[in-house]
XYZ file of C-alpha atoms in Angstrom:
724
model
C -21.992 -15.426 -19.867
C -23.680 -12.260 -18.583
C -21.042 -11.856 -15.885
C -18.242 -12.226 -18.441
C -19.808 -9.513 -20.614
C -20.215 -7.235 -17.591
C -16.583 -7.768 -16.574
C -15.446 -6.959 -20.104
C -17.549 -3.762 -20.156
C -16.182 -2.656 -16.770
C -12.651 -3.293 -17.968
C -13.215 -1.217 -21.118
C -14.769 1.579 -19.064
C -11.778 1.639 -16.700
C -9.381 1.795 -19.650
C -11.320 4.727 -21.150
C -11.342 6.659 -17.861
C -7.652 6.007 -17.258
C -6.729 7.024 -20.821
C -8.806 10.192 -20.485
C -7.121 11.097 -17.198
C -3.681 10.600 -18.736
C -4.662 12.697 -21.775
C -5.798 15.435 -19.405
C -2.368 15.575 -17.756
C -0.663 15.641 -21.161
C -2.795 18.519 -22.462
C -2.717 20.631 -19.299
C 0.703 22.271 -19.930
C -0.277 23.441 -23.449
C -1.496 26.924 -24.424
C -4.541 25.394 -26.112
C -5.663 23.829 -22.840
C -4.990 27.040 -20.896
C -7.212 29.083 -23.222
C -10.027 26.529 -23.371
C -9.945 25.863 -19.641
C -10.094 29.538 -18.704
C -13.178 29.942 -20.889
C -14.750 26.812 -19.356
C -14.119 28.112 -15.831
C -15.623 31.507 -16.679
C -18.700 29.781 -18.066
C -19.082 27.492 -15.038
C -18.484 30.280 -12.517
C -22.071 31.496 -12.752
C -23.710 28.067 -12.616
C -24.790 26.248 -9.486
C -21.611 24.143 -9.584
C -19.197 27.055 -9.949
C -15.617 26.773 -11.148
C -14.863 24.497 -8.175
C -17.454 21.954 -9.318
C -15.868 21.898 -12.768
C -12.389 21.444 -11.285
C -13.605 18.596 -9.101
C -15.365 16.844 -11.979
C -12.451 17.116 -14.427
C -9.344 16.811 -12.248
C -10.425 14.958 -9.097
C -13.260 12.639 -10.018
C -11.639 10.392 -12.709
C -9.413 8.465 -10.212
C -12.391 8.245 -7.820
C -14.581 6.843 -10.611
C -11.798 4.408 -11.492
C -11.762 3.232 -7.868
C -15.547 2.796 -7.737
C -15.661 0.769 -10.953
C -12.548 -1.161 -9.927
C -14.112 -2.210 -6.623
C -17.194 -3.502 -8.450
C -14.915 -5.337 -10.886
C -12.898 -6.957 -8.095
C -16.097 -8.017 -6.322
C -17.280 -9.819 -9.447
C -13.867 -11.405 -10.038
C -13.612 -12.799 -6.503
C -17.083 -14.340 -6.832
C -16.200 -16.141 -10.035
C -16.276 -19.959 -9.823
C -12.891 -21.683 -9.578
C -11.155 -21.804 -12.924
C -8.921 -24.399 -14.426
C -5.319 -23.485 -14.946
C -5.242 -20.632 -17.475
C -3.230 -20.884 -20.646
C 0.061 -19.063 -20.584
C -0.535 -15.484 -21.634
C 1.535 -13.965 -24.407
C 2.255 -10.991 -22.134
C 3.235 -12.970 -19.036
C 6.904 -12.475 -19.844
C 6.518 -8.738 -19.260
C 6.106 -9.421 -15.536
C 9.355 -11.404 -15.315
C 12.561 -9.675 -14.143
C 14.423 -7.648 -16.738
C 16.685 -5.490 -14.560
C 18.178 -6.918 -11.365
C 20.323 -4.453 -9.465
C 21.131 -3.916 -5.805
C 20.379 -0.189 -6.166
C 17.053 -0.241 -8.042
C 15.993 -3.759 -7.019
C 14.075 -6.114 -9.302
C 12.235 -4.496 -12.209
C 10.011 -6.088 -14.826
C 9.362 -4.815 -18.347
C 6.036 -3.313 -17.278
C 7.616 -1.476 -14.352
C 10.428 -0.100 -16.507
C 7.907 1.054 -19.093
C 5.682 2.724 -16.468
C 8.567 4.509 -14.733
C 10.076 5.604 -18.068
C 6.757 7.019 -19.289
C 6.269 8.830 -15.978
C 9.625 10.607 -16.128
C 9.111 11.292 -19.835
C 5.838 12.951 -18.900
C 7.624 15.047 -16.261
C 10.142 16.157 -18.881
C 7.347 17.052 -21.323
C 5.462 19.018 -18.650
C 8.549 20.958 -17.652
C 9.549 21.724 -21.249
C 6.056 22.883 -22.232
C 5.759 25.143 -19.199
C 9.203 26.690 -19.244
C 9.257 27.305 -23.004
C 5.987 29.249 -22.742
C 7.328 31.198 -19.761
C 10.478 32.280 -21.583
C 8.436 33.524 -24.540
C 6.524 35.984 -22.367
C 8.601 36.926 -19.357
C 6.830 39.264 -16.962
C 8.686 41.091 -14.179
C 7.547 40.555 -10.598
C 6.065 43.810 -9.363
C 7.222 43.412 -5.766
C 10.780 42.489 -6.783
C 13.317 44.352 -8.898
C 15.044 41.495 -10.699
C 17.518 41.198 -13.536
C 16.612 39.130 -16.605
C 18.560 36.057 -15.445
C 16.921 36.289 -12.042
C 13.450 36.381 -13.610
C 14.289 33.329 -15.718
C 15.691 31.445 -12.764
C 12.593 32.279 -10.711
C 10.402 30.791 -13.459
C 12.601 27.681 -13.493
C 12.133 27.336 -9.736
C 8.359 27.809 -10.057
C 8.030 25.048 -12.657
C 9.916 22.606 -10.436
C 7.105 23.159 -7.961
C 4.632 21.912 -10.583
C 6.680 18.719 -11.001
C 6.397 18.176 -7.247
C 2.643 18.655 -7.612
C 2.482 15.854 -10.211
C 4.321 13.491 -7.842
C 2.014 14.467 -4.977
C -1.037 13.681 -7.129
C 0.072 10.029 -7.275
C 1.849 9.792 -3.912
C -0.980 8.386 -1.774
C -2.482 5.982 -4.328
C 0.094 3.181 -3.755
C -0.512 3.119 0.019
C -4.266 2.569 -0.153
C -5.264 -0.733 1.471
C -9.011 -1.318 1.382
C -9.496 0.912 -1.676
C -6.313 -0.325 -3.320
C -6.687 0.375 -7.057
C -3.259 -1.199 -7.622
C -4.963 -4.561 -7.061
C -6.522 -4.122 -10.480
C -3.125 -4.867 -12.022
C -2.180 -7.524 -9.475
C 0.088 -5.394 -7.247
C -0.430 -5.812 -3.503
C 0.011 -3.124 -0.865
C 3.377 -4.404 0.404
C 4.831 -4.369 -3.128
C 3.346 -0.995 -4.110
C 5.013 0.785 -1.186
C 8.213 1.121 -3.233
C 6.302 3.275 -5.763
C 5.208 5.454 -2.862
C 8.878 5.791 -1.857
C 9.908 6.682 -5.434
C 7.179 9.297 -5.761
C 7.897 10.734 -2.310
C 11.613 11.042 -2.996
C 10.958 12.680 -6.369
C 8.468 15.099 -4.815
C 10.892 16.165 -2.087
C 13.676 16.572 -4.669
C 11.591 18.867 -6.880
C 10.136 20.727 -3.882
C 13.580 21.387 -2.446
C 14.818 22.815 -5.746
C 11.652 24.903 -5.964
C 11.935 26.267 -2.430
C 15.709 26.705 -2.264
C 15.851 28.466 -5.647
C 13.065 30.856 -4.657
C 14.849 31.707 -1.411
C 18.051 32.214 -3.382
C 16.413 34.753 -5.691
C 14.912 36.574 -2.725
C 18.337 36.628 -1.124
C 20.267 38.032 -4.099
C 17.554 40.649 -4.662
C 17.698 41.583 -0.977
C 13.967 41.022 -0.434
C 14.182 37.861 1.620
C 13.145 39.566 4.862
C 10.039 40.985 3.182
C 8.967 37.844 1.295
C 9.776 34.938 3.606
C 7.135 35.825 6.231
C 4.353 36.899 3.847
C 0.881 35.423 4.268
C -0.795 37.408 1.510
C -4.548 37.392 0.952
C -4.436 36.496 -2.737
C -2.157 34.274 -4.815
C 0.594 32.018 -3.455
C 1.007 32.107 0.312
C 4.786 31.908 0.694
C 4.925 31.163 4.409
C 2.590 28.184 3.956
C 4.879 26.810 1.253
C 7.915 27.107 3.509
C 6.122 25.248 6.324
C 5.037 22.532 3.893
C 8.590 22.123 2.577
C 10.131 21.841 6.049
C 7.450 19.329 7.087
C 8.039 17.258 3.950
C 11.790 17.191 4.566
C 11.243 15.977 8.146
C 8.964 13.185 6.907
C 11.431 12.155 4.188
C 14.517 12.193 6.429
C 12.863 10.068 9.120
C 11.734 7.624 6.403
C 15.294 6.775 5.346
C 16.150 3.074 5.909
C 18.814 3.938 8.468
C 16.167 5.545 10.698
C 13.107 3.505 9.737
C 14.732 0.155 10.559
C 16.473 1.209 13.765
C 13.985 3.745 15.133
C 10.628 2.639 13.753
C 8.686 4.671 16.306
C 10.298 7.908 15.079
C 9.442 7.011 11.487
C 5.894 6.045 12.411
C 4.977 9.137 14.385
C 6.649 11.721 12.134
C 4.942 10.184 9.107
C 1.627 11.445 10.490
C 2.851 14.977 9.797
C 1.448 14.391 6.299
C -1.715 16.104 7.600
C 0.254 19.291 8.307
C 2.021 19.007 4.956
C -1.198 18.662 2.944
C -2.985 21.526 4.724
C -0.149 23.978 4.167
C 0.322 22.782 0.600
C -3.348 23.662 0.046
C -2.791 27.158 1.437
C 0.365 27.591 -0.627
C -0.835 26.278 -3.993
C -4.493 27.313 -3.782
C -7.653 25.341 -4.390
C -7.283 25.135 -8.200
C -3.935 23.353 -7.949
C -5.128 21.252 -5.041
C -7.893 19.674 -7.144
C -5.133 18.015 -9.168
C -3.859 16.151 -6.099
C -7.149 15.938 -4.196
C -8.203 12.555 -5.615
C -5.360 10.814 -3.764
C -6.084 12.754 -0.563
C -9.815 12.018 -0.852
C -9.346 8.269 -1.372
C -6.678 8.038 1.326
C -8.930 9.806 3.834
C -11.823 7.430 3.087
C -9.523 4.418 3.182
C -8.132 5.490 6.559
C -11.636 6.039 7.917
C -12.896 2.631 6.766
C -9.822 0.940 8.256
C -10.333 2.641 11.612
C -13.969 1.559 11.755
C -13.145 -1.946 10.543
C -10.750 -2.396 13.470
C -13.587 -1.656 15.919
C -14.518 -3.183 18.275
C -11.412 -4.808 19.638
C -10.864 -8.538 19.437
C -8.544 -10.566 21.688
C -5.706 -13.064 21.522
C -7.055 -16.567 22.067
C -3.737 -18.299 22.642
C 0.008 -17.899 22.249
C 2.614 -20.542 21.572
C 6.112 -19.545 22.723
C 8.879 -21.645 21.210
C 11.390 -22.485 23.911
C 14.661 -22.922 22.015
C 14.593 -20.195 19.302
C 14.950 -16.694 20.635
C 11.607 -14.990 21.153
C 9.378 -16.618 18.514
C 5.630 -16.553 19.199
C 2.670 -17.940 17.276
C -0.527 -16.030 18.059
C -4.025 -17.382 17.448
C -6.849 -14.901 16.850
C -10.601 -15.462 16.507
C -12.237 -14.981 13.118
C -15.718 -15.225 11.704
C -16.366 -18.515 9.857
C -17.515 -16.536 6.830
C -14.190 -14.720 6.525
C -12.152 -16.151 3.655
C -8.722 -14.915 2.697
C -6.088 -15.941 0.195
C -2.595 -17.285 0.964
C 0.102 -14.633 1.560
C -2.543 -12.303 3.076
C -1.490 -9.777 5.726
C -3.233 -8.331 8.768
C -2.326 -5.186 10.719
C -2.400 -5.500 14.494
C -2.475 -2.954 17.309
C -2.240 -3.903 20.970
C -3.376 -0.859 23.006
C -1.705 -2.106 26.184
C 1.642 -1.760 24.388
C 0.931 1.276 22.205
C -2.343 3.030 21.460
C -1.196 4.245 18.053
C 1.257 1.767 16.533
C 0.065 -0.722 13.908
C 2.289 -3.591 12.791
C 1.767 -5.934 9.813
C 1.988 -9.730 10.060
C 1.724 -12.451 7.417
C -1.071 -14.943 8.104
C 0.302 -18.469 8.401
C -3.043 -20.298 8.514
C -5.537 -21.211 5.776
C -9.168 -20.153 5.911
C -10.096 -23.432 4.189
C -8.801 -25.395 7.187
C -9.403 -23.074 10.157
C -12.964 -21.761 10.214
C -12.872 -19.984 13.568
C -9.233 -18.918 14.013
C -6.297 -17.377 12.167
C -2.620 -17.511 13.118
C 0.414 -15.266 12.761
C 4.054 -15.752 13.763
C 5.926 -12.952 15.530
C 9.733 -12.825 15.743
C 10.315 -10.628 18.788
C 13.536 -8.699 18.288
C 13.190 -5.233 19.786
C 10.758 -2.395 20.333
C 7.072 -3.251 19.996
C 7.563 -6.984 19.390
C 9.888 -7.284 22.355
C 7.237 -5.647 24.554
C 4.717 -8.212 23.315
C 7.050 -11.069 24.256
C 7.688 -9.604 27.709
C 3.934 -9.181 28.272
C 3.147 -12.814 27.442
C 6.155 -14.082 29.374
C 5.068 -12.053 32.411
C 1.636 -13.671 32.241
C 3.258 -17.103 32.177
C 5.446 -16.303 35.173
C 2.701 -14.673 37.222
C 1.111 -16.350 40.247
C -2.437 -15.390 39.373
C -4.968 -18.104 38.760
C -6.135 -16.928 35.321
C -4.528 -15.491 32.227
C -5.519 -11.888 31.602
C -7.302 -10.936 28.416
C -5.119 -9.206 25.800
C -7.322 -6.991 23.591
C -6.133 -6.337 20.035
C -7.361 -4.297 17.074
C -7.141 -5.933 13.654
C -7.156 -4.462 10.150
C -7.483 -6.705 7.120
C -6.800 -9.297 5.915
C -5.308 -7.766 2.785
C -4.299 -10.181 0.080
C -4.411 -10.950 -3.642
C -7.873 -11.077 -5.199
C -6.786 -13.925 -7.480
C -4.874 -17.167 -6.934
C -3.464 -17.267 -10.461
C 0.062 -17.096 -9.043
C -0.483 -20.643 -7.721
C -1.838 -22.063 -10.988
C 1.318 -23.583 -12.470
C 2.394 -27.108 -13.328
C 4.761 -27.014 -10.351
C 5.948 -24.548 -7.730
C 9.434 -23.786 -6.448
C 9.210 -21.930 -3.128
C 12.415 -20.265 -1.924
C 12.391 -18.808 1.604
C 15.064 -17.145 3.667
C 14.707 -16.992 7.459
C 11.424 -15.404 8.492
C 10.406 -15.316 4.825
C 8.917 -18.774 5.362
C 5.675 -17.317 6.780
C 3.792 -16.644 3.483
C 4.691 -20.140 2.271
C 3.139 -21.776 5.321
C -0.276 -20.518 4.229
C 0.398 -21.540 0.616
C 1.294 -25.110 1.622
C -1.795 -25.411 3.805
C -3.999 -23.955 1.070
C -2.798 -26.362 -1.631
C -3.039 -29.351 0.729
C -6.659 -28.479 1.555
C -7.804 -27.920 -2.014
C -10.253 -30.311 -3.665
C -8.564 -31.305 -6.932
C -11.922 -31.716 -8.672
C -12.620 -27.991 -8.271
C -9.181 -26.363 -8.487
C -6.137 -26.845 -10.663
C -3.260 -25.785 -8.452
C 0.274 -27.106 -8.628
C 0.589 -30.401 -6.780
C 4.359 -30.729 -7.220
C 5.880 -28.305 -4.723
C 9.484 -27.969 -3.600
C 10.446 -25.708 -0.702
C 14.000 -24.386 -0.375
C 14.411 -23.049 3.164
C 17.619 -21.160 4.054
C 18.291 -20.495 7.749
C 21.278 -19.442 9.831
C 20.689 -21.857 12.721
C 18.951 -25.228 12.766
C 16.662 -24.031 15.559
C 14.903 -21.739 13.069
C 13.384 -24.833 11.451
C 10.805 -24.755 14.256
C 8.723 -22.401 12.111
C 7.855 -25.440 9.967
C 5.963 -26.907 12.914
C 2.615 -25.554 11.705
C 2.901 -27.592 8.462
C 4.194 -30.751 10.129
C 1.007 -32.619 9.213
C 1.580 -31.778 5.549
C 5.174 -33.037 5.866
C 4.154 -36.390 7.329
C 0.759 -37.191 5.817
C 1.212 -36.371 2.160
C -0.435 -39.602 1.062
C -3.790 -38.293 2.303
C -3.648 -35.115 0.173
C -2.942 -34.243 -3.440
C 0.135 -32.255 -2.384
C 3.579 -33.677 -3.160
C 5.900 -31.557 -1.029
C 9.675 -31.821 -0.861
C 11.729 -29.681 1.497
C 15.402 -28.855 1.226
C 16.786 -27.040 4.260
C 20.128 -25.187 4.129
C 21.689 -24.309 7.502
C 24.408 -21.782 6.691
C 26.132 -21.213 10.055
C 26.394 -24.744 11.484
C 28.638 -27.699 10.736
C 27.458 -30.975 9.274
C 25.437 -33.371 11.444
C 23.247 -36.444 11.058
C 20.036 -34.529 11.705
C 16.991 -34.856 9.448
C 14.327 -32.289 8.597
C 11.643 -34.187 10.526
C 14.044 -34.633 13.417
C 14.807 -30.908 13.581
C 11.125 -30.032 13.427
C 10.517 -32.387 16.323
C 13.528 -31.326 18.397
C 13.039 -27.582 18.054
C 9.248 -27.449 18.264
C 9.017 -27.617 22.039
C 6.738 -24.787 23.047
C 4.542 -23.527 25.853
C 0.989 -22.916 24.706
C -1.187 -20.689 26.863
C -4.875 -19.841 26.479
C -6.021 -16.361 27.432
C -9.272 -15.132 28.851
C -11.748 -13.630 26.373
C -13.848 -11.750 28.929
C -12.764 -8.339 27.616
C -13.963 -9.090 24.076
C -15.672 -11.954 22.308
C -15.603 -10.224 18.942
C -14.361 -12.297 15.993
C -12.473 -10.633 13.141
C -14.846 -10.155 10.206
C -12.410 -8.674 7.707
C -13.070 -5.920 5.206
C -16.481 -4.786 4.115
C -17.632 -6.003 0.727
C -16.181 -4.258 -2.305
C -19.677 -3.248 -3.437
C -20.339 -1.543 -0.098
C -17.010 0.297 -0.202
C -17.718 1.420 -3.786
C -21.095 2.778 -2.683
C -19.498 4.665 0.228
C -16.901 6.237 -2.069
C -19.636 7.352 -4.465
C -21.801 8.798 -1.663
C -18.814 10.601 -0.144
C -18.057 12.238 -3.493
C -21.628 13.515 -3.727
C -21.574 14.770 -0.116
C -18.325 16.604 -0.733
C -19.577 18.354 -3.862
C -22.893 19.332 -2.254
C -21.094 20.699 0.826
C -18.646 22.640 -1.340
C -21.481 24.261 -3.319
C -23.353 25.088 -0.112
C -20.366 26.709 1.611
C -19.370 28.704 -1.463
C -22.883 30.086 -1.925
C -22.858 31.287 1.691
C -19.314 32.629 2.063
C -18.467 33.598 -1.538
C -21.724 35.109 -2.847
C -19.979 37.205 -5.504
C -19.065 34.017 -7.370
C -22.787 33.277 -7.957
C -23.774 36.472 -9.719
C -25.485 35.996 -13.062
C -23.621 36.758 -16.322
C -25.928 39.695 -17.003
C -25.182 41.336 -13.663
C -21.486 40.722 -14.179
C -21.623 42.563 -17.525
C -23.444 45.524 -15.950
C -20.916 45.814 -13.115
C -17.998 48.196 -13.417
C -14.698 46.284 -13.926
C -13.078 47.972 -10.951
C -16.022 46.913 -8.771
C -15.723 43.342 -10.020
C -12.055 43.299 -9.120
C -12.707 44.747 -5.694
C -15.455 42.212 -4.955
C -13.160 39.311 -5.791
C -10.467 40.622 -3.496
C -12.904 40.641 -0.577
C -12.563 36.866 -0.312
C -9.006 35.843 0.636
C -7.672 32.729 -1.077
C -7.146 31.093 2.325
C -10.903 31.335 2.974
C -11.637 29.497 -0.281
C -9.094 26.853 0.733
C -10.763 26.480 4.126
C -14.124 25.934 2.425
C -12.651 23.037 0.455
C -11.159 21.612 3.642
C -14.456 22.006 5.517
C -16.353 20.229 2.733
C -13.939 17.320 2.925
C -14.401 17.089 6.705
C -18.193 17.158 6.340
C -18.070 14.357 3.746
C -15.887 12.248 6.045
C -18.134 12.939 9.047
C -21.288 11.902 7.168
C -19.516 8.824 5.867
C -18.408 7.967 9.400
C -21.987 8.148 10.640
C -23.229 5.814 7.884
C -20.342 3.387 8.389
C -20.941 3.238 12.160
C -24.616 2.367 11.620
C -23.738 -0.382 9.124
C -21.073 -1.691 11.473
C -23.489 -1.720 14.411
C -26.064 -3.715 12.423
C -23.386 -6.175 11.441
C -22.235 -6.644 15.031
C -25.787 -7.409 16.163
C -25.608 -10.583 14.108
C -22.147 -11.476 15.426
C -21.572 -14.950 16.875
C -19.331 -14.760 19.975
C -15.910 -16.233 19.463
C -15.005 -18.936 21.933
C -11.627 -20.199 22.998
C -11.214 -23.919 23.692
C -9.853 -23.139 27.148
C -10.897 -19.638 28.039
C -8.947 -18.126 30.881
C -7.029 -21.331 31.584
C -3.850 -20.625 33.453
C -2.446 -24.095 32.867
C 0.139 -24.416 30.138
C 0.860 -27.378 27.935
C 4.026 -28.494 26.232
C 3.708 -28.984 22.500
C 6.559 -31.090 21.298
C 7.371 -33.564 18.589
C 4.971 -35.266 16.244
C 5.635 -38.896 15.534
C 6.526 -39.558 11.928
C 4.225 -41.986 10.198
C 6.711 -42.747 7.464
C 10.084 -44.316 7.971
C 11.341 -42.803 4.720
C 12.915 -39.365 4.992
C 11.955 -37.654 1.732
C 13.419 -34.283 2.624
C 16.998 -33.023 2.508
C 19.118 -30.954 4.863
C 22.476 -29.349 4.106
C 24.873 -27.734 6.579
C 27.611 -25.154 6.258
C 26.777 -23.461 2.981
C 24.288 -21.537 0.906
C 22.207 -23.180 -1.812
C 23.353 -23.183 -5.429
C 20.254 -21.744 -7.056
C 21.591 -22.362 -10.549
C 21.863 -26.074 -9.798
C 18.474 -26.147 -8.058
C 16.711 -24.488 -10.972
C 18.486 -26.759 -13.437
C 17.323 -29.942 -11.722
C 13.846 -28.813 -10.759
C 12.090 -29.337 -14.154
C 13.341 -32.952 -14.359
C 12.349 -33.628 -10.742
C 8.782 -32.416 -11.201
C 8.146 -32.885 -14.918
C 6.419 -29.514 -15.310
C 7.029 -27.047 -18.120
C 5.154 -24.108 -16.562
C 7.017 -23.411 -13.310
C 6.185 -20.748 -10.754
C 9.178 -19.514 -8.738
C 8.105 -17.733 -5.536
C 10.813 -16.065 -3.464
C 10.482 -14.457 -0.044
C 13.433 -13.376 2.053
C 16.408 -11.005 1.950
C 16.720 -8.764 -1.097
C 20.039 -10.368 -2.051
C 18.319 -13.757 -2.304
C 15.504 -12.333 -4.412
C 17.979 -10.659 -6.741
C 20.023 -13.843 -7.137
C 17.000 -15.954 -8.098
C 15.547 -13.178 -10.249
C 18.807 -13.002 -12.241
C 18.555 -16.715 -13.055
C 14.893 -16.385 -14.061
C 15.915 -13.429 -16.207
C 18.479 -15.585 -18.033
C 15.919 -18.299 -18.620
C 13.411 -15.848 -19.996
C 16.120 -14.820 -22.471
C 16.415 -18.346 -23.791
C 18.685 -20.310 -21.440
C 17.614 -23.965 -21.253
C 18.718 -25.364 -17.917
C 18.390 -29.077 -18.452
C 14.790 -30.093 -18.946
C 14.145 -32.919 -21.325
C 11.592 -32.399 -24.056
C 9.631 -29.188 -23.838
C 11.621 -26.219 -22.669
C 10.571 -25.158 -19.134
C 9.175 -21.688 -18.631
C 9.928 -20.030 -15.291
C 7.634 -17.297 -13.979
C 9.140 -15.263 -11.129
C 7.036 -13.983 -8.197
C 8.557 -11.870 -5.436
C 6.722 -12.033 -2.097
C 7.033 -9.769 0.915
C 6.774 -11.041 4.478
C 5.904 -9.213 7.668
C 6.266 -10.534 11.196
């Protein structure tokens, strides 16, 4: 009861903070806010906190506070006892697909509402700013401009503020350990598309801002004088130009045509965000940077915690190379027995012997309820980094040495949903395309291992698996025990395989799993590292580190400003006695770039102190570490893992050749086959498949009854992302 009250209070507090932050953004473009804020800054300038402390508290800290409270909330939620299946919420339909389009993808009512409100806010901000500008146009002293040129310059300037709004939110969707999007049930892989939308919008507005400013300089014949200016006060134009060019390089190399074919180029150029943010700070100044600093602050802490969490390196215990499919490997990694993760979780892996900087995500195919000491991932080795991994393991197999070398790896994660509500339905329809089967392998294992007296998960599960070649069915090998021994578990699993590029044959699902599961399993030495993956630090610990880092930053900022900007700390009385011209001259002694550097230095100090604390906590944790052991450490011998004998003579699964599945027919029959009225539809695979199934779920949510007897079935759509 006390925990429920605490959760409710935390939820109310988060809503209040979020509403206040939104109200702040809405009021900022108004004249009322401008007048009140200028007076507040003047009053705070002579206090110990200064105007910078006020800016940090009002503009930067609300998202940080939301993250701190959210982490505490998630920690309490994950420690809740298992719940029975929740009643269908009245708002659950808002998460179902409403718009399904190949251009925009799959959008729910909540997503459409959020995006619409965001662009409405951008329109309001632009209108409020530009209307005030046109009422009091002031000529630029350094430029002799006509009236239309002055107006156009103001238009260009206000587009820069729209880019600033997008930048304020840009880094929040790509947080992993400090992911505040988890509070509304959105995982990192799904939130990346909001990062892409915000990044594209920011570059669009920035390009208009920069190109229009250059145009005005060109027509006024001052471009040679203005383009290279690094002035002491106000906007630093050269810094803005560098930031714009850097942003364009990042955006261009992030386009799908480059990202998918030349991932290394995308990966390395994306780290230019550091250059972009530093020069944006110099261009916009510290007051504007406080608006976007919350995202930068949280991203920096998140990056730091992820780097430390991946230390020290672990190792690959074993690798299973499937012989018939092209370059498919199942890797087994050591994990701490106390590490628990949810189905569909993802880890990020780096193998220094291949690349010292590249991280690649992989869906976990094992269940922490079954495997206490290991976790597994499947890697489809096509090209680039994955191909190098395949060649490395194959070279070890073909070598004449007596022992398998140790392969050290760094692991981040696992990252996964904090709740398993997406599995709490009457029945589940799992639809996978190709490598999209990997998240479902962990789901099947999880449900099969669950004690029905404690959990209320769906027991009626149907898996639709669409592959190009029958050899791809080998990926079902890891759930072969669930296919054959269903009588010993509460899971009732039916599989329907569709092989699209092969002609009809007499093969069965079990037969294909047996025939195409021949593999060579090798065990590697663990001499280089016996460290087991522990996972993320507790949410409470991360919340405490975020809070301490905020305090360290503010204290450092006050300290540096009192040393390097002493004129800002004069008392009000002394300011009144000073001659106005002397006041103005004293302010000009401190260039704006120096103030920006003080903010940057404070951020670095906060990160450095946080690093020191995190290293100590990590070291204490490692002292209690139990060495991970491989069953056959350093064994050069390989074993053939082949078919598993079926213990049932009845083939309960279906296989179809030469065509794609008719999802309309499948969804129509599914309610009668399982008898459930609350149906969860989970789809993972190509976007075209997701869109096809989402369209059918959209029709059903609009009232289409597809053949269930009695109570009308209710389909809830879940789109999953896979990485391998």
